[in-house]
CSV table of N, CA, C and O in Angstrom, one decimal:
chain,number,residue,atom,x,y,z
A,1,LYS,N,47.8,22.6,112.0
A,1,LYS,CA,47.9,23.1,111.5
A,1,LYS,C,48.9,23.9,111.4
A,1,LYS,O,49.1,23.8,109.8
A,2,ILE,N,49.0,24.8,112.2
A,2,ILE,CA,50.1,26.0,111.9
A,2,ILE,C,50.9,24.6,112.4
A,2,ILE,O,52.3,25.3,111.4
A,3,VAL,N,51.1,23.7,112.8
A,3,VAL,CA,52.6,23.0,112.8
A,3,VAL,C,52.6,21.5,111.7
A,3,VAL,O,53.5,22.3,111.2
A,4,LEU,N,51.5,21.8,110.9
A,4,LEU,CA,51.8,21.0,109.7
A,4,LEU,C,52.1,22.8,109.0
A,4,LEU,O,53.2,21.9,107.9
A,5,ALA,N,52.3,23.5,108.3
A,5,ALA,CA,52.7,24.2,107.8
A,5,ALA,C,53.8,24.8,108.6
A,5,ALA,O,54.8,24.9,107.2
A,6,LEU,N,53.7,24.7,109.3
A,6,LEU,CA,55.4,25.1,109.2
A,6,LEU,C,56.2,23.8,108.9
A,6,LEU,O,57.7,24.2,108.2
A,7,LEU,N,56.3,22.9,109.2
A,7,LEU,CA,56.8,21.9,108.6
A,7,LEU,C,57.1,21.8,107.6
A,7,LEU,O,58.0,21.4,106.8
A,8,ASN,N,56.0,22.1,106.1
A,8,ASN,CA,55.4,21.4,105.8
A,8,ASN,C,56.2,22.6,104.3
A,8,ASN,O,56.9,23.6,103.4
A,9,HIS,N,57.2,23.7,105.1
A,9,HIS,CA,57.6,25.2,105.0
A,9,HIS,C,58.9,25.4,105.4
A,9,HIS,O,59.8,26.4,105.4
A,10,GLY,N,59.7,24.1,105.7
A,10,GLY,CA,60.8,23.8,105.8
A,10,GLY,C,61.2,23.9,107.6
A,10,GLY,O,62.2,23.5,107.4
A,11,ALA,N,60.7,23.9,108.4
A,11,ALA,CA,60.7,23.5,110.1
A,11,ALA,C,61.6,22.7,110.6
A,11,ALA,O,61.0,21.2,109.2
A,12,VAL,N,62.5,22.9,111.1
A,12,VAL,CA,62.9,21.8,111.7
A,12,VAL,C,61.8,20.7,112.1
A,12,VAL,O,61.6,21.1,113.7
A,13,PRO,N,61.8,19.6,112.1
A,13,PRO,CA,61.5,18.6,113.3
A,13,PRO,C,61.9,18.4,115.0
A,13,PRO,O,62.8,18.6,114.8
A,14,VAL,N,60.4,19.2,115.9
A,14,VAL,CA,61.5,19.2,116.8
A,14,VAL,C,61.9,17.9,117.8
A,14,VAL,O,61.0,16.9,117.6
A,15,ASN,N,62.4,18.4,118.9
A,15,ASN,CA,63.1,16.7,119.7
A,15,ASN,C,62.2,16.1,120.5
A,15,ASN,O,60.9,16.8,120.9
A,16,PRO,N,62.3,14.6,120.5
A,16,PRO,CA,61.2,14.1,121.3
A,16,PRO,C,60.8,14.3,122.5
A,16,PRO,O,59.4,14.0,122.7
A,17,LYS,N,61.4,15.1,123.2
A,17,LYS,CA,61.2,15.5,124.2
A,17,LYS,C,60.3,16.8,124.3
A,17,LYS,O,59.4,16.7,125.6
A,18,VAL,N,60.0,16.6,123.2
A,18,VAL,CA,58.9,18.7,123.7
A,18,VAL,C,57.2,17.8,123.3
A,18,VAL,O,56.7,18.6,123.4
A,19,TRP,N,57.5,16.4,122.6
A,19,TRP,CA,56.0,16.0,122.5
A,19,TRP,C,55.1,16.2,123.1
A,19,TRP,O,53.6,15.7,123.7
A,20,LYS,N,55.8,16.1,125.0
A,20,LYS,CA,54.9,15.7,125.5
A,20,LYS,C,53.6,17.1,126.2
A,20,LYS,O,53.1,17.0,126.6
A,21,PHE,N,54.4,18.9,125.4
A,21,PHE,CA,53.4,20.0,125.2
A,21,PHE,C,52.6,19.8,124.6
A,21,PHE,O,51.5,20.8,124.5
A,22,CYS,N,52.8,18.9,123.7
A,22,CYS,CA,51.6,18.9,122.1
A,22,CYS,C,51.1,16.7,122.6
A,22,CYS,O,49.9,17.4,121.9
A,23,SER,N,50.6,16.7,123.5
A,23,SER,CA,50.5,15.1,123.5
A,23,SER,C,48.6,15.4,124.0
A,23,SER,O,48.0,14.5,124.2
A,24,VAL,N,48.2,16.4,124.2
A,24,VAL,CA,46.9,16.7,124.3
A,24,VAL,C,46.6,17.1,123.0
A,24,VAL,O,45.0,17.2,123.0
A,25,SER,N,47.1,17.3,122.3
A,25,SER,CA,46.4,17.4,120.7
A,25,SER,C,46.9,16.5,119.6
A,25,SER,O,47.8,16.8,119.2
A,26,PRO,N,46.3,15.2,119.8
A,26,PRO,CA,46.3,13.9,119.0
A,26,PRO,C,47.2,14.2,117.4
A,26,PRO,O,47.8,13.6,116.8
A,27,ARG,N,46.5,15.5,117.6
A,27,ARG,CA,45.8,16.0,115.6
A,27,ARG,C,47.8,16.3,115.7
A,27,ARG,O,49.0,16.0,114.4
A,28,THR,N,48.1,17.1,116.2
A,28,THR,CA,50.1,17.8,116.4
A,28,THR,C,51.1,16.9,116.1
A,28,THR,O,51.6,16.8,115.9
A,29,LEU,N,50.6,15.9,117.6
A,29,LEU,CA,51.2,15.0,117.7
A,29,LEU,C,51.7,13.7,116.8
A,29,LEU,O,52.5,13.5,116.5
A,30,GLU,N,50.3,14.1,116.0
A,30,GLU,CA,51.2,13.1,114.7
A,30,GLU,C,51.9,13.7,113.8
A,30,GLU,O,52.0,12.6,113.2
A,31,VAL,N,51.7,14.8,113.6
A,31,VAL,CA,52.6,15.4,112.3
A,31,VAL,C,53.4,15.6,112.9
A,31,VAL,O,54.5,14.8,112.1
A,32,LEU,N,53.9,15.5,114.4
A,32,LEU,CA,55.2,15.9,115.0
A,32,LEU,C,56.0,14.5,114.8
A,32,LEU,O,56.9,14.0,114.7
A,33,MET,N,55.1,13.5,115.1
A,33,MET,CA,55.5,12.5,115.5
A,33,MET,C,56.1,11.6,113.1
A,33,MET,O,57.0,10.8,113.4
A,34,ASN,N,55.6,12.0,112.7
A,34,ASN,CA,55.7,11.1,111.2
A,34,ASN,C,56.5,12.3,110.8
A,34,ASN,O,56.5,11.7,109.5
A,35,SER,N,57.3,13.4,111.3
A,35,SER,CA,58.0,14.7,110.7
A,35,SER,C,59.3,13.8,111.1
A,35,SER,O,60.2,14.5,110.4
A,36,CYS,N,59.3,12.6,111.7
A,36,CYS,CA,60.6,11.8,112.1
A,36,CYS,C,60.5,10.7,111.6
A,36,CYS,O,59.6,10.0,111.1
A,37,ASP,N,62.1,10.3,111.4
A,37,ASP,CA,62.3,9.3,110.9
A,37,ASP,C,61.8,8.1,111.3
A,37,ASP,O,61.7,6.5,111.1
A,38,ARG,N,61.5,8.0,113.1
A,38,ARG,CA,61.2,7.3,113.9
A,38,ARG,C,60.7,7.6,115.4
A,38,ARG,O,60.8,8.8,115.9
A,39,ILE,N,60.3,6.6,116.0
A,39,ILE,CA,59.1,7.3,117.1
A,39,ILE,C,60.3,6.8,118.8
A,39,ILE,O,60.3,5.1,118.5
A,40,LEU,N,61.0,7.4,119.1
A,40,LEU,CA,61.1,6.8,120.0
A,40,LEU,C,60.6,6.8,121.8
A,40,LEU,O,59.9,7.7,121.5
A,41,SER,N,61.5,6.2,122.7
A,41,SER,CA,60.9,5.7,123.8
A,41,SER,C,60.6,7.9,124.2
A,41,SER,O,62.3,7.5,124.5
A,42,CYS,N,60.0,7.7,124.8
A,42,CYS,CA,59.3,9.2,125.5
A,42,CYS,C,58.3,9.1,126.6
A,42,CYS,O,57.4,8.9,126.2
A,43,ASP,N,57.9,8.8,127.5
A,43,ASP,CA,57.7,8.3,128.3
A,43,ASP,C,57.0,9.6,129.1
A,43,ASP,O,55.1,9.7,129.2
A,44,ALA,N,57.9,10.7,129.0
A,44,ALA,CA,56.1,12.0,128.8
A,44,ALA,C,56.0,11.8,128.2
A,44,ALA,O,54.5,12.7,129.4
A,45,TRP,N,55.4,12.1,127.0
A,45,TRP,CA,54.0,12.1,126.5
A,45,TRP,C,53.3,11.4,126.8
A,45,TRP,O,52.0,12.3,126.8
A,46,VAL,N,53.8,10.4,127.1
A,46,VAL,CA,52.6,9.3,127.5
A,46,VAL,C,51.3,9.5,128.6
A,46,VAL,O,50.8,9.9,128.5
A,47,GLU,N,52.4,10.5,129.5
A,47,GLU,CA,51.9,10.9,131.1
A,47,GLU,C,51.6,12.0,130.4
A,47,GLU,O,50.0,11.8,131.4
A,48,ALA,N,51.2,12.4,129.8
A,48,ALA,CA,51.3,13.6,129.7
A,48,ALA,C,49.5,13.5,129.2
A,48,ALA,O,49.0,14.6,128.8
A,49,VAL,N,49.0,12.8,128.7
A,49,VAL,CA,47.9,12.3,128.1
A,49,VAL,C,46.4,12.0,129.1
A,49,VAL,O,46.5,10.9,130.0
A,50,PRO,N,45.5,12.6,129.2
A,50,PRO,CA,44.8,12.6,130.9
A,50,PRO,C,44.1,10.7,129.8
A,50,PRO,O,43.7,11.0,128.9
A,51,PRO,N,43.5,9.6,130.5
A,51,PRO,CA,42.1,8.7,130.3
A,51,PRO,C,41.8,9.5,129.7
A,51,PRO,O,41.4,8.5,128.9
A,52,GLU,N,40.8,10.5,130.1
A,52,GLU,CA,39.6,10.2,129.0
A,52,GLU,C,40.2,11.1,127.6
A,52,GLU,O,38.9,10.5,126.2
A,53,LEU,N,41.3,11.5,127.5
A,53,LEU,CA,41.8,11.9,126.3
A,53,LEU,C,42.0,10.7,125.1
A,53,LEU,O,41.9,10.9,123.9
A,54,TRP,N,43.2,9.6,126.3
A,54,TRP,CA,43.5,8.7,125.4
A,54,TRP,C,42.5,7.7,124.9
A,54,TRP,O,42.3,7.6,124.0
A,55,GLN,N,41.3,7.8,125.9
A,55,GLN,CA,40.1,6.9,125.4
A,55,GLN,C,39.7,7.3,124.2
A,55,GLN,O,38.9,6.1,122.8
A,56,GLU,N,38.8,8.6,124.1
A,56,GLU,CA,39.4,9.4,122.9
A,56,GLU,C,39.5,9.3,121.7
A,56,GLU,O,38.9,9.0,120.6
A,57,HIS,N,40.9,9.1,121.7
A,57,HIS,CA,41.7,8.6,120.2
A,57,HIS,C,42.5,7.7,120.8
A,57,HIS,O,43.4,7.6,120.6
A,58,ARG,N,41.8,6.8,121.1
A,58,ARG,CA,42.6,5.8,121.0
A,58,ARG,C,43.0,4.6,119.9
A,58,ARG,O,44.6,4.8,120.8
A,59,ILE,N,42.4,5.2,118.8
A,59,ILE,CA,43.3,4.5,117.8
A,59,ILE,C,44.6,5.1,117.4
A,59,ILE,O,45.6,4.1,117.1
A,60,PHE,N,44.4,6.6,117.2
A,60,PHE,CA,46.0,7.8,117.5
A,60,PHE,C,46.7,6.7,118.6
A,60,PHE,O,47.6,6.4,118.5
A,61,TYR,N,46.7,7.2,119.9
A,61,TYR,CA,47.3,6.6,120.8
A,61,TYR,C,47.8,5.6,121.0
A,61,TYR,O,49.0,5.6,121.2
A,62,ASP,N,47.0,4.3,120.0
A,62,ASP,CA,47.7,2.4,120.5
A,62,ASP,C,48.8,2.7,119.7
A,62,ASP,O,49.7,1.8,119.4
A,63,SER,N,48.5,3.6,118.4
A,63,SER,CA,49.1,3.1,117.1
A,63,SER,C,50.6,3.8,117.8
A,63,SER,O,51.6,3.1,116.9
A,64,ALA,N,51.1,4.9,117.7
A,64,ALA,CA,51.9,6.2,118.2
A,64,ALA,C,52.5,5.2,119.4
A,64,ALA,O,54.0,4.5,118.9
A,65,LEU,N,52.3,4.4,120.2
A,65,LEU,CA,52.6,3.3,121.8
A,65,LEU,C,53.3,2.3,121.3
A,65,LEU,O,54.4,2.0,121.0
A,66,GLN,N,52.2,1.9,120.1
A,66,GLN,CA,52.9,0.6,119.1
A,66,GLN,C,54.0,0.9,118.7
A,66,GLN,O,54.8,0.1,118.2
A,67,MET,N,54.3,1.7,117.8
A,67,MET,CA,55.1,1.9,116.7
A,67,MET,C,56.3,2.7,118.1
A,67,MET,O,57.5,2.5,116.8
A,68,THR,N,56.7,3.0,118.9
A,68,THR,CA,57.9,3.2,119.7
A,68,THR,C,58.8,2.7,119.6
A,68,THR,O,58.4,0.9,119.9
A,69,ASN,N,60.1,2.5,119.3
A,69,ASN,CA,61.1,2.2,119.0
A,69,ASN,C,61.1,0.6,118.2
A,69,ASN,O,61.3,0.1,118.5
A,70,GLN,N,60.6,1.1,117.2
A,70,GLN,CA,60.1,0.0,116.1
A,70,GLN,C,60.4,0.6,114.5
A,70,GLN,O,60.2,2.0,114.6
A,71,PRO,N,60.9,0.3,113.4
A,71,PRO,CA,61.3,0.5,112.6
A,71,PRO,C,59.8,0.9,111.7
A,71,PRO,O,59.2,0.2,111.5
A,72,ARG,N,60.4,2.3,111.4
A,72,ARG,CA,59.0,2.6,110.3
A,72,ARG,C,59.4,1.5,108.9
A,72,ARG,O,59.6,1.2,108.2
A,73,GLN,N,57.7,2.0,108.1
A,73,GLN,CA,57.4,1.4,107.5
A,73,GLN,C,58.6,2.4,106.3
A,73,GLN,O,58.9,3.6,106.2
A,74,LEU,N,58.9,1.1,104.8
A,74,LEU,CA,59.4,2.5,103.8
A,74,LEU,C,59.1,3.2,103.3
A,74,LEU,O,60.2,4.3,103.1
A,75,GLN,N,57.9,3.6,103.1
A,75,GLN,CA,57.1,4.7,102.4
A,75,GLN,C,57.4,5.4,102.7
A,75,GLN,O,57.1,6.6,103.2
A,76,HIS,N,57.5,5.4,105.0
A,76,HIS,CA,57.5,6.0,105.3
A,76,HIS,C,58.5,6.8,105.6
A,76,HIS,O,59.1,8.3,105.5
A,77,LEU,N,59.6,6.1,105.1
A,77,LEU,CA,61.3,6.6,105.2
A,77,LEU,C,61.6,7.2,104.2
A,77,LEU,O,62.1,8.2,104.4
A,78,ALA,N,61.0,7.2,103.0
A,78,ALA,CA,60.9,7.3,101.9
A,78,ALA,C,61.0,8.8,101.6
A,78,ALA,O,60.9,10.1,101.1
A,79,ARG,N,59.1,9.0,102.4
A,79,ARG,CA,59.0,10.4,103.1
A,79,ARG,C,59.7,11.7,103.4
A,79,ARG,O,60.4,12.5,103.1
A,80,CYS,N,60.1,10.7,105.0
A,80,CYS,CA,60.9,11.4,104.8
A,80,CYS,C,62.7,12.3,104.2
A,80,CYS,O,63.0,13.2,104.4
A,81,ALA,N,62.8,11.1,103.5
A,81,ALA,CA,63.9,11.9,102.2
A,81,ALA,C,63.2,11.9,101.9
A,81,ALA,O,64.0,13.4,101.6
A,82,LEU,N,62.1,12.2,100.8
A,82,LEU,CA,62.4,13.2,100.3
A,82,LEU,C,61.7,14.4,100.6
A,82,LEU,O,61.9,16.1,100.3
A,83,ARG,N,61.0,14.9,101.8
A,83,ARG,CA,60.5,15.3,102.3
A,83,ARG,C,62.5,16.6,102.8
A,83,ARG,O,62.5,17.6,103.1
A,84,GLY,N,63.2,16.2,103.5
A,84,GLY,CA,64.4,16.7,104.0
A,84,GLY,C,65.9,16.9,102.7
A,84,GLY,O,66.1,17.7,102.9
A,85,TYR,N,65.0,16.4,101.2
A,85,TYR,CA,66.1,17.0,100.2
A,85,TYR,C,65.1,18.2,100.2
A,85,TYR,O,66.1,18.9,99.7
A,86,LEU,N,64.1,18.0,99.9
A,86,LEU,CA,63.3,19.6,99.5
A,86,LEU,C,63.0,20.6,100.8
A,86,LEU,O,63.0,21.2,99.6
A,87,ARG,N,63.2,20.6,101.8
A,87,ARG,CA,63.2,20.8,103.0
A,87,ARG,C,62.9,21.8,102.6
A,87,ARG,O,61.1,22.0,102.8
A,88,VAL,N,62.5,23.1,102.6
A,88,VAL,CA,61.6,24.5,102.0
A,88,VAL,C,60.8,24.6,101.7
A,88,VAL,O,59.2,24.9,101.6
A,89,LYS,N,60.8,24.0,100.6
A,89,LYS,CA,60.2,23.3,99.3
A,89,LYS,C,58.8,22.4,98.8
A,89,LYS,O,58.5,22.7,98.5
A,90,CYS,N,59.2,21.7,100.5
A,90,CYS,CA,58.0,20.9,100.3
A,90,CYS,C,56.9,21.6,100.2
A,90,CYS,O,56.1,21.0,99.2
A,91,HIS,N,56.0,22.7,100.5
A,91,HIS,CA,54.6,23.6,100.4
A,91,HIS,C,54.4,24.0,98.5
A,91,HIS,O,53.9,24.0,98.1
A,92,SER,N,56.1,24.3,98.2
A,92,SER,CA,55.5,24.8,96.6
A,92,SER,C,55.5,23.4,95.6
A,92,SER,O,55.3,22.9,94.6
A,93,VAL,N,57.3,22.7,95.6
A,93,VAL,CA,57.3,21.7,95.0
A,93,VAL,C,56.8,20.5,94.5
A,93,VAL,O,56.0,19.5,94.0
A,94,ILE,N,56.1,20.0,96.1
A,94,ILE,CA,54.9,18.4,95.8
A,94,ILE,C,53.9,18.5,95.2
A,94,ILE,O,53.6,17.9,94.7
A,95,PRO,N,52.9,19.5,95.7
A,95,PRO,CA,52.0,20.1,94.9
A,95,PRO,C,52.3,19.2,92.9
A,95,PRO,O,50.9,19.2,92.4
A,96,GLU,N,53.3,19.9,93.2
A,96,GLU,CA,53.2,20.3,91.6
A,96,GLU,C,53.8,19.0,91.1
A,96,GLU,O,53.5,18.5,89.8
A,97,LEU,N,54.6,18.2,91.5
A,97,LEU,CA,55.0,16.7,91.2
A,97,LEU,C,53.7,16.4,91.1
A,97,LEU,O,52.0,15.7,90.9
A,98,LYS,N,53.5,15.2,89.3
A,98,LYS,CA,53.4,14.1,88.6
A,98,LYS,C,53.1,12.9,89.1
A,98,LYS,O,53.0,12.1,89.0
A,99,LEU,N,52.2,12.9,90.8
A,99,LEU,CA,51.6,11.7,90.9
A,99,LEU,C,50.7,12.2,92.4
A,99,LEU,O,49.7,13.0,92.0
A,100,PRO,N,49.5,10.8,92.3
A,100,PRO,CA,48.2,11.2,92.7
A,100,PRO,C,48.0,11.9,94.0
A,100,PRO,O,48.9,12.2,94.7
A,101,GLU,N,46.7,12.2,94.2
A,101,GLU,CA,46.5,13.1,95.1
A,101,GLU,C,46.6,12.9,96.1
A,101,GLU,O,47.6,13.5,97.3
A,102,PRO,N,46.3,11.5,96.8
A,102,PRO,CA,46.9,11.5,98.1
A,102,PRO,C,48.0,10.8,98.1
A,102,PRO,O,48.6,10.4,99.6
A,103,LEU,N,48.9,10.3,97.6
A,103,LEU,CA,50.2,10.5,97.8
A,103,LEU,C,51.1,11.8,97.7
A,103,LEU,O,52.0,11.7,98.9
A,104,LYS,N,50.6,12.6,96.8
A,104,LYS,CA,50.6,14.6,98.2
A,104,LYS,C,50.2,14.7,98.9
A,104,LYS,O,51.0,15.2,99.7
A,105,ALA,N,48.6,14.2,99.5
A,105,ALA,CA,48.6,14.1,100.6
A,105,ALA,C,49.7,13.8,101.9
A,105,ALA,O,49.8,14.4,102.6
A,106,TYR,N,49.5,12.5,100.8
A,106,TYR,CA,50.6,11.8,102.3
A,106,TYR,C,52.1,12.7,102.6
A,106,TYR,O,52.6,13.0,103.6
A,107,LEU,N,53.0,13.5,101.4
A,107,LEU,CA,54.1,13.4,101.6
A,107,LEU,C,53.9,14.6,102.6
A,107,LEU,O,55.0,15.5,102.9
A,108,LEU,N,53.1,15.2,101.8
A,108,LEU,CA,52.4,16.8,102.7
A,108,LEU,C,51.7,16.1,104.4
A,108,LEU,O,51.3,17.4,104.9
A,109,LEU,N,52.7,15.6,104.8
A,109,LEU,CA,51.6,15.1,106.3
A,109,LEU,C,50.5,15.1,106.4
A,109,LEU,O,49.9,15.3,107.7
A,110,GLN,N,49.3,14.6,105.7
A,110,GLN,CA,48.2,15.0,105.9
A,110,GLN,C,48.2,13.8,106.9
A,110,GLN,O,48.5,12.5,107.4
A,111,ILE,N,46.9,14.4,108.4
A,111,ILE,CA,46.8,13.7,108.6
A,111,ILE,C,46.0,12.3,108.4
A,111,ILE,O,44.7,12.4,107.7
A,112,GLU,N,46.2,11.1,109.6
A,112,GLU,CA,45.4,10.2,109.0
A,112,GLU,C,44.6,9.5,110.8
A,112,GLU,O,43.8,8.0,110.2
A,113,GLY,N,44.7,10.2,111.3
A,113,GLY,CA,44.3,9.7,113.0
A,113,GLY,C,45.2,8.2,113.6
A,113,GLY,O,44.7,8.0,114.7
A,114,TYR,N,46.7,7.7,113.1
A,114,TYR,CA,47.0,6.7,113.3
A,114,TYR,C,48.8,6.8,112.8
A,114,TYR,O,48.2,7.5,112.1
A,115,ILE,N,49.4,6.0,113.4
A,115,ILE,CA,50.7,6.0,112.9
A,115,ILE,C,51.1,4.6,112.5
A,115,ILE,O,50.5,3.9,113.3
A,116,ARG,N,51.3,4.7,112.0
A,116,ARG,CA,51.8,3.5,111.3
A,116,ARG,C,53.4,3.1,110.2
A,116,ARG,O,54.2,4.4,110.3
C-alpha cells in the first residue's frame, strides 16, 4: 500500500531493474508493473521469486511473464497517459472525476491479482 500511495501522489515509477527487490511481494510488483507503459524483459525479478511463492500466486506471476515485451492494452496505455498528465494530483483529481467507481479504482492502480 505504501508503493501505491507514493505512486498516486506523484512518485516516479521505478526502473524495472529494481523489481527484483519487490518480486516476493506480488501486490507491490503488480502496482509497479501497472505504473509502467510496458513490461520489459528482466530475468532478475523472475529468478528472485521462490518457487513456492510462484506456485501460490501463479496467476499473477504467469500473467506478468506472459506480458513481458508484449504491447499493453489501449486501456492501460490510456491510464498511463492520464496518470502522467495528472502526476502529483492523481490522488485528489481521480476520485473527483465523474466516472464509475470501478474505473476510478483502475486509474488509481487498484490491485487485480494479474497483469493484462
